[in-house]
Amino acid sequence: MAEDGAATAGTAVQLIDGEGGFATDSAERFMAAAGVAECGLSYAVVSIMGPQSSGKSTLLNQLFGTNFMEMDAFRGRSQTTKGIWMAHCVGIEPCTVVMDLEGTDGRERGEDDTAFEKQSALFALAISDIVLINMWCHDIGREQAANKPLLKTVFQVMMRLFSPRKTTLLFVIRDKTRTPLEHLEPVLREDIQKIWNSVPKPEAHKDTPLSEFFNVQVTALPSFEEKEEQFREQVQQLRQRFANSIAPGGLAGDRRGVVPASGFLFSSQQIWKIIRENKDLDLPAHKVMVATVRCDEIANEKFGCLASDAEWLELENAVQSGSVQGFGKKLGYIVDVHMQEYDKEAVYFDEAVRNAKRKVLESRILNLVQPAFHKVLSYLRGKALEKFKSDLNLLLENGKGFAASVRESTESSVNEFDQGCADAVIKQADWDYSKMLEKVRRDIEEHAFSISERKLSELTSRAKEKLRKALVEPVESLFDAASQTTWESIRNLYKRETEAILPEFLNTLSGFEMESAVSEGMVSKLRDYARSIVENKAKEEANKVLMHMKERFTTVFSHDKDSMPRVWTGKEDVRAIAKDARSAALKLMSVLAVIRWDDKPDRIENILISTLLDSLVESKSSSATSGDPLASTTWEEVHAKHTLITPAQCKSLWKQFKSETEFTITQAVTAQQAHRRANGGMPPPWAMVAIAILGFNEIMALLRNPIYLFLLFVGYLVAKALAVQLDIGREFQNGMVPGIISVSAKLLPSMQNLLRKVASDQQQQQQGQHQQQHGQQQHRPQTTEAPEPQPPLLLSPNSSMRELRRLHMPPSPVRRSLSSPSHSSSSSPLGSPRRVSEDQKPRRALEPESESSSTYSIV
């Protein structure tokens, strides 16, 4: 910090030195650098006063971003600020000038030199819009604390010297204890009002209230050393109150007699001159001052003795580990000893001062030992709660009602807590433990409430589980076998199960002694839960309605009345059976379409059947007259929340259902046709009789001339060989006309190929027989057997057919090749079916060739 030089934002300069000299030059440079002179009336002056080393400079630096010199606590407590310093506030509008005053009651000035302190305080009140009065929390209520004697003198002199102006006195309570601010503020305001009332006033202001001259406000801050973070947060909140402080509603919003900024420095200098020349600001009487100082020293000495007393320290340590039997008596004895020592040493000093300091000492001692008392209360509080828990569990295990158990356990625990508190109270203090007793009762109530909630939750969960088990599977079974009485059965099931479970639940609640409205509400919620189980199951089944419809259709369509699988013999009426099956599926859809909690009939089934199952002509005529009843999203006389499947969804589902069941109907029709074809291979009996009568002559002619039969047999073999070679069945798979065209184109080449094949096979057969006979003649041993006679070249007309075949149908090499295993037939069995089928194709083609060869041989 520099006293001279240009003042920058936040930099402090000295306005009045420690000897009372006004630093005009440095003040002028500061005003010019800070630009205060150009602000007109838009500026504010904030001062702070209070005891020495009370953290005034620290508060200003934290609050306004200044850099006033702060005390170094590690070097001891001494005077830091001498005279009056000022700085420009950083970041607050309007322009704000902050003044840091020398602390009062300083050791450096001595006991009798307090005139400067009073003069500086009066100066601050005269020129400031807002005066911060820094005071300790434990000083509230003291006669000599918070500069109250000083304020008394200042009030009187200010009214006599200056014209009245409105100044805001903001009392900042430092190192706030657990005592709420709402309890501290009334005491402080009462003391200030007493000072004001006691000050002699001129006739012009004899009845003027304090609020005419001062706007008193109070705030509190935690300890900077012990709770630094919390201190900084609350200081930032206090800083917000200084923004726009001179605006209406601000801290200095109702100030009066403001000097323009350009004349502020001159006005301050003249005010300080008048204050310095005033002789009315004398010190108190020497006797009172000596008594005050000496009694303070004695009180501080006795307080220190008690703080280091071995018995007190032992008692304090014992309290940390648990409750101490006879705590109040032991502590009261220790306090009595030290208070009596104070009375002995201070007996010769001024009585008023002595009594005042005695009260201060007693207050300090009680504040010192009170945490131990609260520790004992905390221990008793926890002990009472544990006793309540154990007693409650024991009573509940013995089968006693919950409410009665809570009452008995509460009474026992509270009585024990009262006895412990009475033992911990000391006679010197009027300590009230009623708040702790309320906390004990609240702890007991909260624990009882939590136990009640847990047990009620367990009972409710148990009842819900019973309802779920009693309803889910039966309801699912009823929906699986959906019929017109499904919802009636569900309602009966719901009524039966709720009437069996809910009264038992209500009877269990009687032990909690709840209000009837509450218990009935819980039962009503369980009843609603049972309804939700049924409704959720209905919604679940409605989401699978298409699957259920197909299952119902398959059951009715594929099984007869005896539930046996239906065999399609051709006598069944597929159309009627399909209609019955679809009707059953539609009825199932109507059951799952809506939730029916009442027995009021509806027309959903009739609408679905008449709209979706009736004939197309009837549907067209009805739609022309009345419109489509399914072109809607709601059912008539059915609430929207009970609708599971809308009419439009029913129509869409029906279309999908029909498309997915058409294949089943087609299979049934195909099975009937196949059955008819299988049983229609032989002509009917009347056709066989007609053939026998009309073809009698031809039959007799065939019997008289066997050669006709032979020719027919040969023709049959040739035709069959051609049919196999042409593969007529495969050619006609693509249709009748393409088959005829393809067979006609292949017929002549196939006949030529067949004849050529037969001729070559016959020639190879004759050559083979000739070589075989020649080899037998050369290698055959000599035997006495006669050679086998050769067959005649010609047969007579009377020769039999068997002999003809035996002579002219030698074994064909082709047939022998078919009968003998080939190399391809010995392939691995792991070959594919396609290869097996391909291997079988040539064999089917060879059979007609062998038959044609046989025919050629016969000819």
PDB file of N, CA, C and O in Angstrom, residues 385-418:
ATOM      1  N   LEU A 385     -33.298 -43.511  22.195  1.00  0.00           N
ATOM      2  CA  LEU A 385     -33.758 -44.090  20.934  1.00  0.00           C
ATOM      3  C   LEU A 385     -33.453 -45.585  20.873  1.00  0.00           C
ATOM      4  O   LEU A 385     -34.284 -46.383  20.413  1.00  0.00           O
ATOM      5  N   GLU A 386     -32.254 -45.979  21.344  1.00  0.00           N
ATOM      6  CA  GLU A 386     -31.913 -47.407  21.324  1.00  0.00           C
ATOM      7  C   GLU A 386     -32.833 -48.197  22.256  1.00  0.00           C
ATOM      8  O   GLU A 386     -33.234 -49.317  21.933  1.00  0.00           O
ATOM      9  N   LYS A 387     -33.156 -47.608  23.392  1.00  0.00           N
ATOM     10  CA  LYS A 387     -34.073 -48.283  24.313  1.00  0.00           C
ATOM     11  C   LYS A 387     -35.450 -48.450  23.673  1.00  0.00           C
ATOM     12  O   LYS A 387     -36.092 -49.501  23.793  1.00  0.00           O
ATOM     13  N   PHE A 388     -35.886 -47.426  22.974  1.00  0.00           N
ATOM     14  CA  PHE A 388     -37.187 -47.523  22.289  1.00  0.00           C
ATOM     15  C   PHE A 388     -37.172 -48.642  21.251  1.00  0.00           C
ATOM     16  O   PHE A 388     -38.128 -49.420  21.136  1.00  0.00           O
ATOM     17  N   LYS A 389     -36.090 -48.726  20.487  1.00  0.00           N
ATOM     18  CA  LYS A 389     -36.010 -49.762  19.448  1.00  0.00           C
ATOM     19  C   LYS A 389     -36.067 -51.158  20.059  1.00  0.00           C
ATOM     20  O   LYS A 389     -36.813 -52.026  19.582  1.00  0.00           O
ATOM     21  N   SER A 390     -35.266 -51.383  21.111  1.00  0.00           N
ATOM     22  CA  SER A 390     -35.229 -52.720  21.716  1.00  0.00           C
ATOM     23  C   SER A 390     -36.571 -53.072  22.360  1.00  0.00           C
ATOM     24  O   SER A 390     -37.072 -54.199  22.214  1.00  0.00           O
ATOM     25  N   ASP A 391     -37.178 -52.104  23.080  1.00  0.00           N
ATOM     26  CA  ASP A 391     -38.476 -52.381  23.709  1.00  0.00           C
ATOM     27  C   ASP A 391     -39.547 -52.654  22.664  1.00  0.00           C
ATOM     28  O   ASP A 391     -40.383 -53.553  22.843  1.00  0.00           O
ATOM     29  N   LEU A 392     -39.534 -51.898  21.582  1.00  0.00           N
ATOM     30  CA  LEU A 392     -40.541 -52.088  20.540  1.00  0.00           C
ATOM     31  C   LEU A 392     -40.405 -53.466  19.881  1.00  0.00           C
ATOM     32  O   LEU A 392     -41.412 -54.169  19.671  1.00  0.00           O
ATOM     33  N   ASN A 393     -39.186 -53.867  19.584  1.00  0.00           N
ATOM     34  CA  ASN A 393     -38.990 -55.186  18.961  1.00  0.00           C
ATOM     35  C   ASN A 393     -39.438 -56.301  19.898  1.00  0.00           C
ATOM     36  O   ASN A 393     -40.061 -57.283  19.458  1.00  0.00           O
ATOM     37  N   LEU A 394     -39.137 -56.151  21.182  1.00  0.00           N
ATOM     38  CA  LEU A 394     -39.522 -57.181  22.140  1.00  0.00           C
ATOM     39  C   LEU A 394     -41.046 -57.292  22.250  1.00  0.00           C
ATOM     40  O   LEU A 394     -41.597 -58.403  22.262  1.00  0.00           O
ATOM     41  N   LEU A 395     -41.729 -56.172  22.298  1.00  0.00           N
ATOM     42  CA  LEU A 395     -43.193 -56.200  22.409  1.00  0.00           C
ATOM     43  C   LEU A 395     -43.832 -56.756  21.148  1.00  0.00           C
ATOM     44  O   LEU A 395     -44.825 -57.502  21.212  1.00  0.00           O
ATOM     45  N   LEU A 396     -43.284 -56.399  19.986  1.00  0.00           N
ATOM     46  CA  LEU A 396     -43.845 -56.923  18.733  1.00  0.00           C
ATOM     47  C   LEU A 396     -43.623 -58.421  18.618  1.00  0.00           C
ATOM     48  O   LEU A 396     -44.489 -59.150  18.106  1.00  0.00           O
ATOM     49  N   GLU A 397     -42.472 -58.908  19.094  1.00  0.00           N
ATOM     50  CA  GLU A 397     -42.217 -60.353  19.056  1.00  0.00           C
ATOM     51  C   GLU A 397     -43.167 -61.105  19.975  1.00  0.00           C
ATOM     52  O   GLU A 397     -43.499 -62.261  19.717  1.00  0.00           O
ATOM     53  N   ASN A 398     -43.599 -60.441  21.040  1.00  0.00           N
ATOM     54  CA  ASN A 398     -44.549 -61.085  21.959  1.00  0.00           C
ATOM     55  C   ASN A 398     -45.985 -61.032  21.459  1.00  0.00           C
ATOM     56  O   ASN A 398     -46.892 -61.511  22.145  1.00  0.00           O
ATOM     57  N   GLY A 399     -46.187 -60.443  20.273  1.00  0.00           N
ATOM     58  CA  GLY A 399     -47.519 -60.455  19.675  1.00  0.00           C
ATOM     59  C   GLY A 399     -48.402 -59.298  20.058  1.00  0.00           C
ATOM     60  O   GLY A 399     -49.606 -59.309  19.751  1.00  0.00           O
ATOM     61  N   LYS A 400     -47.859 -58.263  20.654  1.00  0.00           N
ATOM     62  CA  LYS A 400     -48.668 -57.109  21.027  1.00  0.00           C
ATOM     63  C   LYS A 400     -48.897 -56.230  19.815  1.00  0.00           C
ATOM     64  O   LYS A 400     -48.085 -56.192  18.884  1.00  0.00           O
ATOM     65  N   GLY A 401     -50.000 -55.495  19.815  1.00  0.00           N
ATOM     66  CA  GLY A 401     -50.322 -54.633  18.696  1.00  0.00           C
ATOM     67  C   GLY A 401     -49.271 -53.554  18.497  1.00  0.00           C
ATOM     68  O   GLY A 401     -48.607 -53.117  19.436  1.00  0.00           O
ATOM     69  N   PHE A 402     -49.133 -53.099  17.242  1.00  0.00           N
ATOM     70  CA  PHE A 402     -48.075 -52.159  16.918  1.00  0.00           C
ATOM     71  C   PHE A 402     -48.285 -50.828  17.630  1.00  0.00           C
ATOM     72  O   PHE A 402     -47.355 -50.286  18.235  1.00  0.00           O
ATOM     73  N   ALA A 403     -49.470 -50.264  17.578  1.00  0.00           N
ATOM     74  CA  ALA A 403     -49.720 -48.963  18.192  1.00  0.00           C
ATOM     75  C   ALA A 403     -49.524 -49.024  19.708  1.00  0.00           C
ATOM     76  O   ALA A 403     -48.909 -48.131  20.308  1.00  0.00           O
ATOM     77  N   ALA A 404     -50.029 -50.078  20.353  1.00  0.00           N
ATOM     78  CA  ALA A 404     -49.862 -50.214  21.798  1.00  0.00           C
ATOM     79  C   ALA A 404     -48.392 -50.383  22.161  1.00  0.00           C
ATOM     80  O   ALA A 404     -47.908 -49.839  23.172  1.00  0.00           O
ATOM     81  N   SER A 405     -47.651 -51.114  21.352  1.00  0.00           N
ATOM     82  CA  SER A 405     -46.221 -51.294  21.601  1.00  0.00           C
ATOM     83  C   SER A 405     -45.475 -49.973  21.491  1.00  0.00           C
ATOM     84  O   SER A 405     -44.569 -49.683  22.284  1.00  0.00           O
ATOM     85  N   VAL A 406     -45.843 -49.146  20.505  1.00  0.00           N
ATOM     86  CA  VAL A 406     -45.183 -47.850  20.335  1.00  0.00           C
ATOM     87  C   VAL A 406     -45.458 -46.951  21.533  1.00  0.00           C
ATOM     88  O   VAL A 406     -44.554 -46.273  22.047  1.00  0.00           O
ATOM     89  N   ARG A 407     -46.675 -46.916  22.003  1.00  0.00           N
ATOM     90  CA  ARG A 407     -47.004 -46.073  23.158  1.00  0.00           C
ATOM     91  C   ARG A 407     -46.217 -46.491  24.406  1.00  0.00           C
ATOM     92  O   ARG A 407     -45.632 -45.655  25.104  1.00  0.00           O
ATOM     93  N   GLU A 408     -46.197 -47.760  24.692  1.00  0.00           N
ATOM     94  CA  GLU A 408     -45.498 -48.232  25.880  1.00  0.00           C
ATOM     95  C   GLU A 408     -44.000 -47.980  25.780  1.00  0.00           C
ATOM     96  O   GLU A 408     -43.364 -47.533  26.748  1.00  0.00           O
ATOM     97  N   SER A 409     -43.414 -48.247  24.616  1.00  0.00           N
ATOM     98  CA  SER A 409     -41.965 -48.044  24.445  1.00  0.00           C
ATOM     99  C   SER A 409     -41.613 -46.563  24.508  1.00  0.00           C
ATOM    100  O   SER A 409     -40.576 -46.182  25.070  1.00  0.00           O
ATOM    101  N   THR A 410     -42.450 -45.705  23.945  1.00  0.00           N
ATOM    102  CA  THR A 410     -42.188 -44.264  23.968  1.00  0.00           C
ATOM    103  C   THR A 410     -42.191 -43.726  25.397  1.00  0.00           C
ATOM    104  O   THR A 410     -41.303 -42.957  25.797  1.00  0.00           O
ATOM    105  N   GLU A 411     -43.175 -44.114  26.186  1.00  0.00           N
ATOM    106  CA  GLU A 411     -43.268 -43.633  27.560  1.00  0.00           C
ATOM    107  C   GLU A 411     -42.043 -44.044  28.370  1.00  0.00           C
ATOM    108  O   GLU A 411     -41.473 -43.242  29.123  1.00  0.00           O
ATOM    109  N   SER A 412     -41.609 -45.269  28.238  1.00  0.00           N
ATOM    110  CA  SER A 412     -40.454 -45.754  28.981  1.00  0.00           C
ATOM    111  C   SER A 412     -39.184 -45.012  28.585  1.00  0.00           C
ATOM    112  O   SER A 412     -38.381 -44.603  29.431  1.00  0.00           O
ATOM    113  N   SER A 413     -38.983 -44.775  27.286  1.00  0.00           N
ATOM    114  CA  SER A 413     -37.763 -44.114  26.807  1.00  0.00           C
ATOM    115  C   SER A 413     -37.728 -42.648  27.221  1.00  0.00           C
ATOM    116  O   SER A 413     -36.680 -42.124  27.634  1.00  0.00           O
ATOM    117  N   VAL A 414     -38.856 -41.952  27.141  1.00  0.00           N
ATOM    118  CA  VAL A 414     -38.892 -40.530  27.493  1.00  0.00           C
ATOM    119  C   VAL A 414     -38.646 -40.346  28.988  1.00  0.00           C
ATOM    120  O   VAL A 414     -37.944 -39.411  29.409  1.00  0.00           O
ATOM    121  N   ASN A 415     -39.193 -41.201  29.802  1.00  0.00           N
ATOM    122  CA  ASN A 415     -38.951 -41.104  31.246  1.00  0.00           C
ATOM    123  C   ASN A 415     -37.470 -41.267  31.575  1.00  0.00           C
ATOM    124  O   ASN A 415     -36.917 -40.539  32.422  1.00  0.00           O
ATOM    125  N   GLU A 416     -36.832 -42.199  30.929  1.00  0.00           N
ATOM    126  CA  GLU A 416     -35.404 -42.397  31.169  1.00  0.00           C
ATOM    127  C   GLU A 416     -34.607 -41.172  30.723  1.00  0.00           C
ATOM    128  O   GLU A 416     -33.637 -40.757  31.385  1.00  0.00           O
ATOM    129  N   PHE A 417     -34.992 -40.549  29.611  1.00  0.00           N
ATOM    130  CA  PHE A 417     -34.294 -39.358  29.132  1.00  0.00           C
ATOM    131  C   PHE A 417     -34.486 -38.194  30.114  1.00  0.00           C
ATOM    132  O   PHE A 417     -33.544 -37.442  30.388  1.00  0.00           O
ATOM    133  N   ASP A 418     -35.686 -38.020  30.646  1.00  0.00           N
ATOM    134  CA  ASP A 418     -35.935 -36.947  31.616  1.00  0.00           C
ATOM    135  C   ASP A 418     -35.050 -37.097  32.850  1.00  0.00           C
ATOM    136  O   ASP A 418     -34.487 -36.114  33.370  1.00  0.00           O
TER     137      ASP A 418
END
